Amino acid sequence: MTPPTACPDARGLKRLIDGRLTWPAEAALTAHLEDCAACQERLEQLAASDPFWERTARNLAGSRTRFPSALDRRLNLSAAAPESPAAAPDYTRRRFLVAAGVALLGLGLGAGIAWKWSAGPNPDSGPAGPTAGGTDPGPAEPRRTGVLVVIAPVDFYYPDYVTVRSGLETNGIRVTVASTARPARPSPPAPGAAAGIITADVEPHRHLSVVRGNEYDAVVFCGGAGVTEYTRPGPAATAARRVIADALAARPPVYVTAVGTGPVVLAHADCFRGGVRATCFPFGQPPGTYKAQLVERGADWVPDGIVEAGPLITAQGPEHNMAFVRRLLDRLKPAR
Amino acid sequence: MADLPATRISLLARLRNRDDAASWQEFVGIYGPVVYGYGRKHGLQDSDAQDLTQVVLEAVVAAMARRGYDRALGSFRGWLFTLAHHKLYDLRARLRRQPPGTGDSDVRNLLEARPASDADQALWEQEYEKRLFDWAAGRARADFQEATWRAFWLTAVEGRAGDAVAGALGMTVAAVYMAKSRVMARLRALVAELEGDDPR
């Protein structure tokens, strides 16, 4: 079949692979890709060279990272099922022995990162940890459960967090909190803030680097000066981008939302390229700095309290947070 | 063999920190199975292959604690092969109740004393490649939805046609091509991370 639109350039295809296209742009490109054999091949060539594709097939044949072969029949694949994976050694005991040996040598193994792999309040989604040693049991199909609330490790805006979380939970929505530090520390109340405003450290359920955006019904990036952690180059920003890309790549896409200064994270993940309507906290230091970041990254900045554009919902912060929660609850109704 | 990659230097350098548990876990998870597989390919029983793995990794730990990885020894991949080869020699000698060699000898001397055959090296390379891709696949799989992973596997690894896979998985053809390309790009990046140079 002849595709109805002109072939995209290599840059567009590369951005498609990287998950860096806006939602409308990706939809247009995938519509073209559906019927264009030439672009299907170009996409593969951009992903890797022919020798690397061959090398991958050769080395992964028989790997336990394949999904369980029991699914072959359900997928009607049994007629041409590949050979059963070769029996692999059980590395469990070996890893124990090695770890014990290393520990005997006085090294401080075992500390530190265990919380990264904890399932948090959502055991159904399971840990997304690596499968070193070839003992991958084969994860279950991701099921969307609740809302992922992302806060900065330092200087997140506590009122954003507490309003969103309590608003969702009191309406029966399961909330999973993710960040890149434990505990995450909020910004102190501004000088002269009304008496009675309190903040507290927050113990996130999961490390942002191990959550997947497609496991939730929605993702909310809360605001605060600390959102720069998710915008400046580094592993935290990479994790944030991946969560956003996974969410938007899901079908139907997961709602990707942000309040206060949070939309800046979405802007740096190129969600607003091409004039997508969005809003954010309009002030900041210097004044308008967050708005400027959205505009620089292609957003059509709108001075409304809440702005929706497809699966993207942005809100300006404090006085709009409750309305934002109500809007999100309304959008999540079909999923509940 | 490829030169010691910059990213590996980074991991190896991190191993000098005795308290860097994450780096040690990563190291053991990646290289342990290579040594184990090498031992098994040489006919060792499971428990002996585990012993081989343990003594080799302990030797790495000791070397790192002493002076870190010495670039003069060549690529880490090759250095580890030499170490594994030597320890395998010792283990076999012990199993035959023969006096073992001196485990503390200089690795370069060992190479001369107990040269590895081309077949040995080929076995090592095979194990190394398998483990490299297995590790990368394990990491990549965690980054994608299960349907994406299946689409990649069925097309890229098992060579099934995109439209057939789309039908089996209930996806569009475009989604299948996106899936296989995105996973492949991630795999390529992970392999490059471990190898430190451009994937072949």
Coordinates of C-alpha atoms in Angstrom, one line a residue:
Chain A
M1 CA 0.0 0.0 0.0
T2 CA 1.3 3.5 -0.7
P3 CA 1.5 5.7 2.3
P4 CA -0.6 8.8 2.2
T5 CA 2.1 11.2 3.4
A6 CA 5.7 11.9 2.3
C7 CA 8.5 10.0 4.0
P8 CA 9.9 11.6 7.0
D9 CA 13.6 12.6 7.2
A10 CA 16.1 10.5 9.2
R11 CA 16.0 13.0 12.0
G12 CA 12.3 12.4 12.5
L13 CA 12.7 8.7 12.4
K14 CA 15.6 8.9 14.9
R15 CA 13.4 11.0 17.2
L16 CA 10.7 8.4 16.9
I17 CA 13.1 5.7 18.1
D18 CA 14.3 7.9 20.9
G19 CA 10.7 8.6 21.9
R20 CA 11.3 12.3 21.6
L21 CA 8.5 13.3 19.3
T22 CA 5.4 15.1 20.5
W23 CA 2.3 13.1 20.7
P24 CA 0.7 14.5 17.5
A25 CA 4.0 14.2 15.6
E26 CA 4.4 10.6 16.7
A27 CA 0.9 9.7 15.7
A28 CA 1.4 11.2 12.2
L29 CA 4.7 9.4 11.7
T30 CA 3.4 6.0 12.9
A31 CA 0.4 6.3 10.5
H32 CA 2.9 6.7 7.7
L33 CA 5.1 3.9 9.0
E34 CA 2.2 1.5 9.0
D35 CA 2.2 1.3 5.2
C36 CA 5.7 2.4 4.2
A37 CA 8.1 -0.6 3.8
A38 CA 11.0 1.8 3.0
C39 CA 10.6 3.7 6.2
Q40 CA 10.2 0.5 8.2
E41 CA 13.6 -0.6 6.8
R42 CA 15.1 2.9 7.4
L43 CA 13.9 2.7 11.0
E44 CA 15.7 -0.6 11.5
Q45 CA 18.9 0.8 9.9
L46 CA 18.8 3.8 12.2
A47 CA 18.4 1.6 15.3
A48 CA 21.5 -0.5 14.5
S49 CA 23.8 -1.7 11.7
D50 CA 23.1 -5.0 10.0
P51 CA 26.1 -6.7 11.7
F52 CA 24.7 -5.6 15.1
W53 CA 21.2 -7.0 14.3
E54 CA 22.9 -10.3 13.3
R55 CA 25.1 -10.3 16.4
T56 CA 22.1 -9.7 18.6
A57 CA 20.1 -12.5 17.1
R58 CA 23.0 -14.9 17.3
N59 CA 23.8 -14.1 21.0
L60 CA 20.2 -13.9 22.3
A61 CA 19.1 -17.1 20.7
G62 CA 18.3 -19.3 23.7
S63 CA 18.6 -16.5 26.2
R64 CA 16.3 -16.6 29.2
T65 CA 15.3 -13.0 28.5
R66 CA 12.8 -14.4 26.0
F67 CA 9.3 -14.2 27.2
P68 CA 7.9 -17.6 28.5
S69 CA 7.4 -20.1 25.7
A70 CA 4.1 -21.1 27.3
L71 CA 2.7 -17.9 25.7
D72 CA 3.5 -19.2 22.2
R73 CA 0.3 -21.1 21.9
R74 CA -1.8 -18.3 23.2
L75 CA -0.2 -16.1 20.6
N76 CA -0.7 -18.7 17.9
L77 CA 3.1 -18.9 17.4
S78 CA 3.5 -22.6 18.2
A79 CA 3.6 -23.6 14.5
A80 CA 6.9 -21.9 14.0
A81 CA 8.1 -21.9 17.6
P82 CA 11.9 -21.5 17.9
E83 CA 13.9 -24.2 19.6
S84 CA 13.6 -24.3 23.4
P85 CA 16.1 -22.2 25.2
A86 CA 19.1 -24.2 26.1
A87 CA 19.3 -25.2 29.8
A88 CA 21.1 -22.5 31.6
P89 CA 23.0 -22.9 34.8
D90 CA 21.5 -21.9 38.1
Y91 CA 23.5 -18.9 39.1
T92 CA 21.7 -18.3 42.3
R93 CA 24.1 -20.4 44.4
R94 CA 27.1 -19.1 42.6
R95 CA 26.1 -15.5 43.2
F96 CA 25.7 -16.3 46.9
L97 CA 29.1 -17.9 47.0
V98 CA 30.7 -15.0 45.2
A99 CA 29.0 -12.4 47.4
A100 CA 30.0 -14.3 50.5
G101 CA 33.5 -14.5 49.2
V102 CA 33.6 -10.8 48.5
A103 CA 32.1 -10.1 51.9
L104 CA 34.8 -12.2 53.6
L105 CA 37.3 -10.0 52.0
G106 CA 35.9 -7.1 54.0
L107 CA 34.0 -5.3 51.3
G108 CA 30.8 -3.6 52.3
L109 CA 28.4 -5.3 49.9
G110 CA 24.7 -5.3 50.4
A111 CA 24.3 -1.7 51.5
G112 CA 22.5 1.0 49.7
I113 CA 20.3 0.4 46.8
A114 CA 17.8 -2.2 48.0
W115 CA 15.0 0.3 48.2
K116 CA 15.4 1.0 44.5
W117 CA 13.9 -2.3 43.7
S118 CA 11.1 -2.3 46.2
A119 CA 7.6 -2.5 44.7
G120 CA 6.2 0.2 46.9
P121 CA 2.5 0.2 47.4
N122 CA 1.9 -1.5 44.1
P123 CA 3.0 -5.1 44.3
D124 CA 1.2 -5.9 41.1
S125 CA 3.5 -3.8 39.0
G126 CA 6.5 -5.6 40.5
P127 CA 10.1 -4.5 40.6
A128 CA 11.7 -3.6 37.3
G129 CA 15.1 -4.7 38.3
P130 CA 17.8 -6.1 36.1
T131 CA 17.8 -9.8 35.3
A132 CA 21.5 -10.5 35.7
G133 CA 22.5 -14.2 35.8
G134 CA 19.8 -15.3 33.4
T135 CA 17.2 -16.1 36.1
D136 CA 14.6 -13.8 34.7
P137 CA 11.2 -15.3 35.6
G138 CA 9.4 -13.2 32.9
P139 CA 7.5 -10.2 34.2
A140 CA 3.7 -10.1 34.1
E141 CA 2.0 -7.9 31.5
P142 CA 2.1 -4.3 32.9
R143 CA -1.2 -3.4 34.4
R144 CA -2.1 0.2 35.1
T145 CA -2.7 0.8 38.7
G146 CA -3.1 4.3 40.1
V147 CA -1.1 7.4 39.8
L148 CA 2.7 8.0 39.9
V149 CA 3.5 11.2 41.7
V150 CA 7.1 12.4 41.1
I151 CA 8.8 14.8 43.4
A152 CA 12.3 16.3 43.3
P153 CA 14.8 14.8 45.7
V154 CA 15.5 18.3 47.2
D155 CA 13.4 21.4 47.1
F156 CA 10.1 20.0 45.9
Y157 CA 7.1 22.1 46.7
Y158 CA 5.3 20.4 49.5
P159 CA 1.8 21.9 49.0
D160 CA 1.8 20.6 45.4
Y161 CA 2.7 17.1 46.6
V162 CA 0.3 17.0 49.6
T163 CA -2.7 18.4 47.7
V164 CA -2.3 16.0 44.8
R165 CA -1.6 12.9 46.8
S166 CA -4.3 13.5 49.4
G167 CA -6.8 14.5 46.8
L168 CA -6.2 11.4 44.8
E169 CA -6.0 9.0 47.8
T170 CA -9.2 10.3 49.4
N171 CA -10.9 9.5 46.1
G172 CA -9.7 5.9 46.2
I173 CA -6.8 6.3 43.8
R174 CA -3.6 4.4 44.7
V175 CA -0.6 6.7 44.7
T176 CA 3.0 5.7 44.2
V177 CA 5.6 8.3 45.0
A178 CA 8.9 8.3 43.1
S179 CA 12.0 10.4 43.4
T180 CA 15.8 10.0 43.2
A181 CA 16.6 10.4 46.9
R182 CA 15.2 8.9 50.1
P183 CA 14.0 10.9 51.9
A184 CA 13.1 13.6 49.5
R185 CA 13.3 17.0 51.2
P186 CA 10.8 19.8 50.5
S187 CA 11.6 23.5 50.1
P188 CA 11.4 25.3 53.5
P189 CA 8.4 27.6 53.8
A190 CA 9.1 31.0 52.2
P191 CA 9.9 33.8 54.6
G192 CA 6.7 35.4 55.6
A193 CA 4.6 32.4 54.7
A194 CA 1.4 32.1 56.6
A195 CA 1.7 30.5 60.0
G196 CA 0.6 26.9 60.0
I197 CA 2.2 25.9 56.7
I198 CA 4.2 22.9 57.5
T199 CA 6.4 20.6 55.5
A200 CA 7.9 17.2 56.1
D201 CA 10.5 14.9 54.5
V202 CA 8.8 12.3 52.2
E203 CA 9.8 8.7 51.9
P204 CA 9.3 7.8 48.2
H205 CA 8.1 4.4 47.5
R206 CA 10.3 3.9 44.4
H207 CA 13.4 5.2 42.8
L208 CA 12.5 7.1 39.6
S209 CA 15.1 5.1 37.6
V210 CA 13.1 1.9 38.1
V211 CA 9.5 3.0 37.5
R212 CA 7.9 2.7 34.1
G213 CA 5.4 5.3 33.0
N214 CA 3.2 2.7 31.3
E215 CA 2.4 1.0 34.7
Y216 CA 0.1 3.8 35.8
D217 CA -3.0 5.5 34.8
A218 CA -1.3 8.9 35.1
V219 CA 2.0 10.5 36.0
V220 CA 2.1 13.8 37.9
F221 CA 5.3 15.8 38.2
C222 CA 5.0 18.1 41.2
G223 CA 6.7 21.5 41.3
G224 CA 9.4 23.3 43.3
A225 CA 12.7 24.8 42.6
G226 CA 14.2 21.3 42.7
V227 CA 12.7 20.3 39.4
T228 CA 16.0 21.3 37.9
E229 CA 17.2 17.8 39.0
Y230 CA 15.0 16.4 36.2
T231 CA 15.9 19.0 33.6
R232 CA 19.7 19.3 33.7
P233 CA 21.6 16.5 31.9
G234 CA 22.2 13.5 34.2
P235 CA 20.7 10.2 35.2
A236 CA 17.7 11.8 37.0
A237 CA 16.7 13.7 33.8
T238 CA 17.2 10.6 31.7
A239 CA 15.0 8.6 34.1
A240 CA 12.3 11.3 34.0
R241 CA 12.4 11.4 30.2
R242 CA 12.1 7.7 30.0
V243 CA 9.1 7.6 32.3
I244 CA 7.4 10.3 30.2
A245 CA 8.3 8.5 26.9
D246 CA 7.0 5.2 28.2
A247 CA 3.8 6.8 29.4
L248 CA 3.1 8.5 26.0
A249 CA 4.1 5.5 24.0
A250 CA 1.5 3.3 25.8
R251 CA -1.8 2.7 23.9
P252 CA -3.9 4.5 24.9
P253 CA -1.3 6.9 26.3
V254 CA -1.0 7.4 30.0
Y255 CA -1.9 10.9 31.2
V256 CA 1.3 12.9 31.7
T257 CA 0.6 15.8 33.9
A258 CA 2.5 18.4 35.9
V259 CA 1.7 21.2 38.4
G260 CA 3.5 24.4 39.4
T261 CA 7.0 24.3 38.0
G262 CA 6.6 20.6 37.1
P263 CA 5.6 21.3 33.5
V264 CA 9.3 22.4 33.0
V265 CA 10.2 18.7 33.2
L266 CA 7.7 17.9 30.4
A267 CA 9.1 20.8 28.4
H268 CA 12.7 19.4 28.7
A269 CA 11.3 16.0 27.6
D270 CA 10.1 17.7 24.4
C271 CA 6.4 17.1 25.1
F272 CA 5.4 20.6 23.9
R273 CA 7.4 20.8 20.7
G274 CA 5.4 22.1 17.8
G275 CA 3.1 24.5 19.7
V276 CA 1.4 22.2 22.1
R277 CA -0.7 24.2 24.6
A278 CA 0.6 24.2 28.2
T279 CA 0.9 26.3 31.3
C280 CA 3.0 26.4 34.4
F281 CA 3.8 28.5 37.5
P282 CA 4.0 31.9 36.0
F283 CA 6.4 33.5 38.5
G284 CA 9.7 32.3 39.8
Q285 CA 13.2 33.9 40.0
P286 CA 13.9 35.6 37.7
P287 CA 10.2 36.3 37.0
G288 CA 8.8 34.2 34.2
T289 CA 11.8 31.8 34.1
Y290 CA 9.6 28.7 34.0
K291 CA 7.3 30.1 31.3
A292 CA 10.3 31.0 29.3
Q293 CA 11.6 27.4 29.4
L294 CA 8.3 26.1 28.1
V295 CA 8.2 28.7 25.3
E296 CA 11.9 28.0 24.4
R297 CA 11.0 24.3 24.0
G298 CA 8.1 24.9 21.6
A299 CA 5.1 25.3 23.9
D300 CA 2.2 27.5 23.3
W301 CA 2.1 28.9 26.8
V302 CA -1.4 29.7 28.0
P303 CA -2.2 31.9 31.0
D304 CA -4.9 29.5 32.2
G305 CA -5.0 27.7 35.6
I306 CA -5.3 24.3 33.9
V307 CA -4.5 23.4 30.3
E308 CA -5.2 20.1 28.5
A309 CA -3.6 18.9 25.3
G310 CA -4.3 15.3 24.5
P311 CA -2.8 13.2 27.3
L312 CA -0.9 16.2 28.6
I313 CA -2.4 18.2 31.5
T314 CA -0.6 21.1 33.1
A315 CA -1.6 23.4 35.9
Q316 CA -0.1 26.6 37.3
G317 CA 0.2 25.4 40.9
P318 CA -1.1 26.3 44.4
E319 CA -4.5 27.8 43.9
H320 CA -5.2 25.5 40.9
N321 CA -4.1 22.3 42.5
M322 CA -7.5 21.2 43.8
A323 CA -9.1 21.9 40.4
F324 CA -6.3 20.0 38.8
V325 CA -7.0 16.9 41.0
R326 CA -10.7 17.1 40.1
R327 CA -9.8 17.3 36.4
L328 CA -7.5 14.3 36.7
L329 CA -10.1 12.3 38.6
D330 CA -12.6 13.1 35.9
R331 CA -10.2 11.9 33.2
L332 CA -9.4 8.7 35.1
K333 CA -13.0 7.7 35.5
P334 CA -13.0 5.2 32.7
A335 CA -9.9 3.6 34.1
R336 CA -11.2 3.2 37.6
Chain B
M1 CA 40.4 -8.2 21.5
A2 CA 39.1 -4.7 22.0
D3 CA 41.0 -2.2 24.1
L4 CA 39.9 -1.5 27.6
P5 CA 36.8 0.7 27.1
A6 CA 36.5 4.0 28.9
T7 CA 33.3 3.0 30.6
R8 CA 34.8 -0.2 31.9
I9 CA 37.7 1.8 33.3
S10 CA 35.0 3.8 35.1
L11 CA 33.5 0.6 36.6
L12 CA 36.9 -0.9 37.3
A13 CA 38.0 2.3 38.9
R14 CA 34.9 2.3 41.1
L15 CA 35.8 -1.2 42.2
R16 CA 38.8 0.2 44.1
N17 CA 36.3 1.7 46.5
R18 CA 35.7 -1.2 48.9
D19 CA 32.4 0.2 50.0
D20 CA 30.9 0.6 46.5
A21 CA 28.4 -2.3 46.8
A22 CA 26.5 -1.3 43.6
S23 CA 29.6 -1.5 41.5
W24 CA 30.6 -4.9 42.9
Q25 CA 27.2 -6.2 42.3
E26 CA 27.2 -5.0 38.8
F27 CA 30.7 -6.5 38.2
V28 CA 29.8 -9.9 39.6
G29 CA 26.5 -10.0 37.7
I30 CA 28.2 -9.3 34.4
Y31 CA 31.4 -11.2 34.6
G32 CA 30.6 -14.1 37.0
P33 CA 28.4 -15.9 34.4
V34 CA 31.2 -15.5 31.8
V35 CA 33.7 -17.3 34.0
Y36 CA 31.1 -19.9 35.0
G37 CA 30.2 -20.6 31.4
Y38 CA 33.8 -20.8 30.4
G39 CA 34.4 -23.5 33.1
R40 CA 31.3 -25.4 32.0
K41 CA 32.4 -25.4 28.4
H42 CA 35.7 -26.9 29.6
G43 CA 33.7 -29.8 31.1
L44 CA 33.6 -28.7 34.7
Q45 CA 30.7 -29.9 36.8
D46 CA 28.4 -27.2 38.1
S47 CA 30.0 -27.1 41.6
D48 CA 33.5 -26.9 40.1
A49 CA 32.5 -24.2 37.7
Q50 CA 31.1 -22.3 40.7
D51 CA 34.4 -22.7 42.5
L52 CA 36.2 -21.5 39.4
T53 CA 34.0 -18.4 39.3
Q54 CA 34.6 -17.7 42.9
V55 CA 38.3 -18.0 42.9
V56 CA 38.6 -15.9 39.7
L57 CA 36.4 -13.1 41.1
E58 CA 38.2 -13.2 44.4
A59 CA 41.5 -12.8 42.5
V60 CA 40.0 -9.8 40.8
V61 CA 38.9 -8.4 44.2
A62 CA 42.4 -8.9 45.5
A63 CA 44.0 -7.3 42.5
M64 CA 41.8 -4.4 42.7
A65 CA 42.5 -3.9 46.4
R66 CA 46.2 -4.0 45.7
R67 CA 46.6 -1.6 42.9
G68 CA 43.5 -1.5 40.8
Y69 CA 43.4 -2.7 37.2
D70 CA 46.7 -2.3 35.4
R71 CA 46.2 -1.2 31.9
A72 CA 49.6 -2.6 31.0
L73 CA 48.1 -6.0 31.1
G74 CA 46.0 -5.2 28.1
S75 CA 42.2 -5.2 27.8
F76 CA 40.2 -6.2 30.9
R77 CA 38.4 -8.8 28.8
G78 CA 41.7 -10.4 27.9
W79 CA 43.2 -10.0 31.4
L80 CA 40.2 -11.7 32.9
F81 CA 40.5 -14.5 30.3
T82 CA 44.1 -15.0 31.3
L83 CA 43.1 -15.2 34.9
A84 CA 40.3 -17.6 34.3
H85 CA 42.5 -19.7 32.1
H86 CA 45.1 -19.9 34.8
K87 CA 42.7 -20.7 37.6
L88 CA 41.1 -23.3 35.4
Y89 CA 44.5 -24.9 35.0
D90 CA 45.0 -24.9 38.8
L91 CA 41.6 -26.3 39.4
R92 CA 42.1 -29.1 37.0
A93 CA 45.5 -29.9 38.6
R94 CA 43.8 -30.0 42.0
L95 CA 41.1 -32.2 40.7
R96 CA 43.7 -34.6 39.4
R97 CA 45.4 -34.4 42.8
Q98 CA 48.4 -32.7 41.3
P99 CA 50.3 -29.8 42.9
P100 CA 48.6 -26.6 41.9
G101 CA 50.5 -23.8 40.3
T102 CA 51.3 -20.6 42.2
G103 CA 48.3 -18.4 42.1
D104 CA 50.2 -15.2 42.8
S105 CA 52.4 -15.3 39.8
D106 CA 52.5 -12.5 37.4
V107 CA 49.8 -12.9 34.8
R108 CA 52.1 -12.3 31.9
N109 CA 54.4 -15.0 33.0
L110 CA 51.5 -17.3 33.3
L111 CA 50.5 -16.6 29.7
E112 CA 53.9 -17.8 28.6
A113 CA 53.9 -20.8 30.9
R114 CA 50.4 -21.9 30.1
P115 CA 49.5 -20.5 26.7
A116 CA 45.8 -20.7 25.9
S117 CA 44.9 -22.3 22.6
D118 CA 42.9 -20.5 20.0
A119 CA 40.0 -22.8 20.9
D120 CA 40.2 -21.6 24.5
Q121 CA 40.1 -18.1 23.5
A122 CA 37.2 -18.7 21.1
L123 CA 35.3 -20.4 23.9
W124 CA 35.9 -17.3 26.1
E125 CA 34.9 -14.9 23.4
Q126 CA 31.7 -16.9 22.9
E127 CA 30.8 -16.8 26.5
Y128 CA 31.7 -13.2 26.8
E129 CA 29.5 -12.2 23.9
K130 CA 26.6 -14.3 25.2
R131 CA 26.8 -12.8 28.6
L132 CA 27.2 -9.3 27.2
F133 CA 24.0 -9.6 25.3
D134 CA 22.2 -11.4 28.0
W135 CA 23.1 -8.6 30.5
A136 CA 22.1 -5.9 28.0
A137 CA 18.8 -7.7 27.2
G138 CA 18.0 -8.1 30.9
R139 CA 18.5 -4.4 31.4
A140 CA 16.7 -3.4 28.2
R141 CA 13.7 -5.6 29.0
A142 CA 13.1 -3.7 32.2
D143 CA 12.8 -0.5 30.2
F144 CA 10.0 -1.6 28.0
Q145 CA 6.4 -2.8 28.1
E146 CA 6.1 -6.6 27.8
A147 CA 4.3 -6.4 24.5
T148 CA 7.2 -4.2 23.1
W149 CA 9.7 -6.8 24.3
R150 CA 7.8 -9.6 22.7
A151 CA 7.5 -7.8 19.4
F152 CA 11.2 -7.2 19.4
W153 CA 12.1 -10.7 20.3
L154 CA 9.8 -12.4 17.7
T155 CA 11.1 -10.2 14.9
A156 CA 14.7 -9.4 15.7
V157 CA 15.8 -12.6 17.4
E158 CA 13.5 -15.2 15.9
G159 CA 13.2 -13.5 12.5
R160 CA 9.4 -13.6 12.2
A161 CA 7.7 -11.2 9.8
G162 CA 6.5 -7.9 11.2
D163 CA 2.9 -8.3 9.9
A164 CA 2.6 -11.8 11.4
V165 CA 3.9 -10.6 14.7
A166 CA 1.6 -7.6 14.6
G167 CA -1.3 -10.0 14.1
A168 CA -0.2 -12.4 16.9
L169 CA 0.3 -9.6 19.4
G170 CA -2.7 -7.4 18.4
M171 CA -0.4 -4.5 17.5
T172 CA -0.2 -2.4 14.4
V173 CA 2.7 -3.1 12.0
A174 CA 4.1 0.3 12.8
A175 CA 4.1 -0.4 16.5
V176 CA 6.0 -3.6 15.8
Y177 CA 8.7 -1.8 13.9
M178 CA 8.8 0.9 16.5
A179 CA 9.1 -1.7 19.2
K180 CA 12.0 -3.7 17.6
S181 CA 13.8 -0.5 16.7
R182 CA 13.5 1.1 20.1
V183 CA 14.6 -2.0 21.9
M184 CA 17.5 -2.5 19.5
A185 CA 18.6 1.0 19.9
R186 CA 18.6 0.5 23.7
L187 CA 20.5 -2.8 23.4
R188 CA 23.1 -1.1 21.2
A189 CA 23.6 1.6 23.7
L190 CA 23.9 -0.9 26.6
V191 CA 26.4 -3.0 24.7
A192 CA 28.4 0.0 23.8
E193 CA 28.3 1.1 27.4
L194 CA 29.9 -2.2 28.4
E195 CA 32.3 -2.4 25.5
G196 CA 33.1 1.2 25.5
D197 CA 33.5 1.4 21.8
D198 CA 31.2 1.4 18.8
P199 CA 29.2 -1.9 18.5
R200 CA 30.3 -4.1 15.7

